[in-house]
Tab-separated table of C-alpha atoms in Angstrom:
chain	number	residue	atom	x	y	z
A	1	MET	CA	4.150	-9.735	5.302
A	2	ILE	CA	4.315	-10.416	1.232
A	3	VAL	CA	1.316	-8.373	0.392
A	4	CYS	CA	2.500	-5.398	2.436
A	5	ASN	CA	6.314	-5.823	0.382
A	6	ILE	CA	4.371	-6.083	-2.838
A	7	LEU	CA	2.193	-2.634	-2.471
A	8	ILE	CA	5.252	-0.358	-1.459
A	9	ASN	CA	7.525	-1.769	-3.993
A	10	SER	CA	5.212	-1.275	-6.730
A	11	PHE	CA	4.254	1.934	-5.928
A	12	ALA	CA	7.585	2.731	-5.699
A	13	GLU	CA	8.480	1.607	-8.677
A	14	GLY	CA	10.231	4.392	-11.243
A	15	LYS	CA	9.853	6.932	-8.330
A	16	THR	CA	13.735	6.090	-6.848
A	17	TYR	CA	16.391	6.718	-8.810
A	18	SER	CA	20.901	6.071	-8.631
A	19	ASN	CA	21.934	8.199	-11.418
A	20	LEU	CA	22.330	11.751	-10.496
A	21	THR	CA	21.404	12.511	-14.473
A	22	SER	CA	18.217	11.110	-14.795
A	23	ILE	CA	17.036	12.555	-10.894
A	24	PRO	CA	14.553	15.702	-11.151
A	25	LYS	CA	15.723	18.575	-9.370
A	26	ASN	CA	13.543	19.179	-5.922
A	27	LYS	CA	14.408	22.274	-3.702
A	28	VAL	CA	14.836	19.833	-0.734
A	29	GLY	CA	16.166	16.766	0.087
A	30	ILE	CA	15.588	14.945	2.782
A	31	ILE	CA	18.604	12.990	4.753
A	32	LEU	CA	16.778	9.967	6.624
A	33	GLY	CA	19.153	9.444	10.013
A	34	THR	CA	21.119	6.672	11.500
A	35	ALA	CA	23.369	6.138	13.728
A	36	LYS	CA	27.331	7.091	12.421
A	37	ASN	CA	28.574	4.043	14.410
A	38	ILE	CA	27.500	0.891	14.922
A	39	LYS	CA	27.345	-0.987	17.896
A	40	GLY	CA	31.652	-2.092	19.220
A	41	GLY	CA	32.222	1.380	17.573
A	42	GLY	CA	32.759	0.777	14.055
A	43	SER	CA	31.608	3.028	11.488
A	44	ASN	CA	28.162	2.264	9.889
A	45	PRO	CA	28.079	2.295	6.098
A	46	TYR	CA	24.534	2.932	5.985
A	47	TYR	CA	25.452	6.235	7.518
A	48	GLU	CA	28.659	7.218	5.609
A	49	TYR	CA	26.116	6.111	1.916
A	50	ARG	CA	23.491	8.321	2.642
A	51	LEU	CA	26.238	10.870	3.537
A	52	LYS	CA	27.981	10.642	0.133
A	53	ALA	CA	24.631	10.553	-1.975
A	54	ILE	CA	22.896	13.835	-0.229
A	55	PHE	CA	26.200	15.300	-0.724
A	56	SER	CA	26.424	14.603	-4.322
A	57	LEU	CA	22.738	15.358	-4.856
A	58	PHE	CA	23.361	18.709	-3.752
A	59	LYS	CA	26.974	19.336	-5.767
A	60	ALA	CA	25.627	18.521	-8.756
A	61	LYS	CA	22.872	20.890	-7.808
A	62	LYS	CA	19.838	18.689	-8.148
A	63	ILE	CA	18.958	19.580	-4.799
A	64	GLU	CA	19.290	23.225	-3.109
A	65	PHE	CA	18.582	22.647	0.704
A	66	ILE	CA	19.003	19.398	3.222
A	67	LEU	CA	16.665	18.469	5.510
A	68	VAL	CA	18.508	16.346	8.226
A	69	SER	CA	15.611	14.439	9.806
A	70	GLY	CA	16.808	11.981	12.346
A	71	ASP	CA	16.767	11.080	16.048
A	72	ASN	CA	17.725	12.851	19.347
A	73	GLY	CA	16.629	11.091	21.731
A	74	SER	CA	18.834	11.817	24.877
A	75	ILE	CA	21.888	14.191	25.137
A	76	TYR	CA	24.090	11.369	24.205
A	77	TYR	CA	22.998	10.624	20.794
A	78	ASN	CA	22.022	13.651	18.213
A	79	GLU	CA	21.379	12.245	14.720
A	80	PRO	CA	20.703	15.395	12.876
A	81	THR	CA	23.670	17.663	14.373
A	82	THR	CA	26.280	15.256	13.750
A	83	ILE	CA	25.169	14.579	10.134
A	84	LYS	CA	24.910	18.222	9.662
A	85	ASN	CA	28.565	18.628	10.941
A	86	ASP	CA	29.852	16.008	8.596
A	87	LEU	CA	28.104	18.047	5.858
A	88	VAL	CA	29.462	21.031	6.657
A	89	SER	CA	33.214	19.307	6.895
A	90	SER	CA	32.577	18.046	3.615
A	91	GLY	CA	31.728	21.811	1.711
A	92	VAL	CA	27.908	21.955	2.112
A	93	PRO	CA	27.325	25.863	3.726
A	94	ALA	CA	25.446	25.295	6.925
A	95	ASP	CA	22.601	27.783	6.119
A	96	LYS	CA	21.761	25.150	2.995
A	97	ILE	CA	21.218	22.631	6.166
A	98	PHE	CA	17.891	22.570	8.000
A	99	LEU	CA	17.244	20.103	10.819
A	100	ASP	CA	14.393	18.149	11.737
A	101	TYR	CA	14.927	16.655	15.705
A	102	ALA	CA	11.661	14.702	15.808
A	103	GLY	CA	12.325	12.607	13.077
A	104	PHE	CA	12.370	9.639	14.885
A	105	ARG	CA	11.029	7.320	12.693
A	106	THR	CA	10.232	7.853	9.239
A	107	LEU	CA	6.622	8.120	9.466
A	108	ASP	CA	7.724	11.187	11.690
A	109	SER	CA	10.105	12.472	8.800
A	110	MET	CA	7.642	12.176	6.256
A	111	VAL	CA	4.623	13.893	8.252
A	112	ARG	CA	6.797	16.464	9.618
A	113	ALA	CA	8.281	17.416	6.211
A	114	LYS	CA	4.870	18.283	5.236
A	115	GLU	CA	3.406	19.836	8.452
A	116	VAL	CA	6.270	21.595	10.045
A	117	PHE	CA	8.707	22.404	6.983
A	118	GLY	CA	5.921	22.920	4.615
A	119	LEU	CA	7.049	20.631	1.420
A	120	ASP	CA	5.249	19.525	-0.960
A	121	ASP	CA	8.024	17.611	-2.999
A	122	VAL	CA	10.852	16.475	-1.349
A	123	THR	CA	14.138	14.122	-2.539
A	124	VAL	CA	13.958	11.263	0.421
A	125	VAL	CA	18.016	10.110	0.881
A	126	SER	CA	18.512	6.704	1.846
A	127	GLN	CA	19.070	3.171	0.796
A	128	LYS	CA	16.346	2.082	-1.993
A	129	PHE	CA	14.427	-0.221	0.661
A	130	HIS	CA	14.066	2.578	2.843
A	131	ASN	CA	13.038	5.104	0.304
A	132	GLU	CA	10.347	3.094	-0.980
A	133	ARG	CA	8.825	3.005	2.363
A	134	ALA	CA	9.454	6.669	2.976
A	135	ILE	CA	7.775	7.466	-0.492
A	136	TYR	CA	4.628	5.313	-0.058
A	137	ILE	CA	4.418	6.693	3.457
A	138	ALA	CA	4.857	10.162	2.331
A	139	HIS	CA	2.497	9.747	-0.556
A	140	LYS	CA	-0.096	8.581	2.161
A	141	ASN	CA	0.453	12.121	3.823
A	142	GLU	CA	-0.014	14.170	0.704
A	143	LEU	CA	3.947	14.928	-0.010
A	144	ASN	CA	4.990	14.032	-3.107
A	145	ALA	CA	8.538	12.262	-2.689
A	146	ILE	CA	10.940	10.880	-4.620
A	147	GLY	CA	14.176	8.626	-4.017
A	148	PHE	CA	18.003	9.213	-4.238
A	149	ASN	CA	19.552	5.577	-3.547
A	150	ALA	CA	22.039	5.603	-1.353
A	151	GLU	CA	24.780	2.549	-1.966
A	152	ASP	CA	23.530	-0.462	-0.021
A	153	ILE	CA	25.821	-3.131	1.704
A	154	SER	CA	25.525	-6.887	0.713
A	155	LEU	CA	22.433	-8.851	2.146
A	156	GLU	CA	24.896	-11.006	4.028
A	157	SER	CA	26.102	-7.913	5.978
A	158	GLY	CA	22.648	-5.934	6.078
A	159	LEU	CA	20.494	-9.336	6.851
A	160	LYS	CA	19.406	-8.186	10.054
A	161	VAL	CA	18.406	-4.157	8.471
A	162	GLN	CA	16.544	-6.125	5.973
A	163	LEU	CA	14.602	-8.563	8.015
A	164	ARG	CA	13.699	-5.438	9.937
A	165	GLU	CA	12.609	-3.703	6.741
A	166	TYR	CA	9.593	-6.309	6.005
A	167	PHE	CA	8.676	-5.652	9.726
A	168	ALA	CA	8.677	-1.881	9.040
A	169	ARG	CA	6.926	-2.105	6.103
A	170	VAL	CA	3.953	-4.010	7.719
A	171	LYS	CA	3.908	-1.385	10.224
A	172	VAL	CA	3.425	0.995	7.734
A	173	PHE	CA	0.073	-0.361	7.098
A	174	ILE	CA	-0.769	-0.512	10.782
A	175	ASP	CA	0.193	3.080	11.047
A	176	LEU	CA	-2.487	4.195	8.154
A	177	ALA	CA	-5.070	1.821	10.034
A	178	LEU	CA	-4.657	3.433	12.947
A	179	ASN	CA	-4.192	7.215	12.180
A	180	THR	CA	-0.741	6.745	14.053
A	181	ARG	CA	0.686	10.707	14.147
A	182	PRO	CA	4.303	11.603	14.622
A	183	LYS	CA	5.357	11.875	18.129
A	184	PHE	CA	6.026	15.601	18.269
A	185	SER	CA	4.516	18.336	15.460
A	186	GLY	CA	5.996	21.728	16.476
A	187	ASP	CA	6.015	25.281	15.043
A	188	LYS	CA	6.434	25.546	11.433
A	189	ILE	CA	10.074	26.164	10.106
A	190	LYS	CA	10.051	27.698	6.351
A	191	ILE	CA	13.213	26.376	4.668
A	192	GLU	CA	14.572	29.339	2.430
């Protein structure tokens, strides 16, 4: 667990940004999905902070298009459409937003960004710990990725998520060893 964490952290060193002025431009920013609400119905701060981050990137013209990648596992749960609706409500034109309904895991989102959406370079938007893992997965799948770090929540509030992240980082290396593929591939979609 420690080795996996060190490898991912060291690879992502210098590839994540928290400042709009210093982040390089990319054609596409990919926001990694999460639930809008937490169990019990309250709002999910991870969701709110990711939306705020991708909107600020778009508004600053650091990206031209937004790829929303998330879980659409049932008719009652649809991260991509929910995120798109909130982005459009914030002022992002609908024709600048593309949806990846099969981003069930970070691995799926990164591989599909390369293989389905034909991207070579991307700016990933999530919290820093998640961006680091996404960047590593992207690299292993020949996708150049940098990360724009959405605001994080306190360790105390996000302890469960932080613990889950350590196991997710181990799973990255298991997936690499097993050559795990996304759940779905799909027809090519050009972002333009």
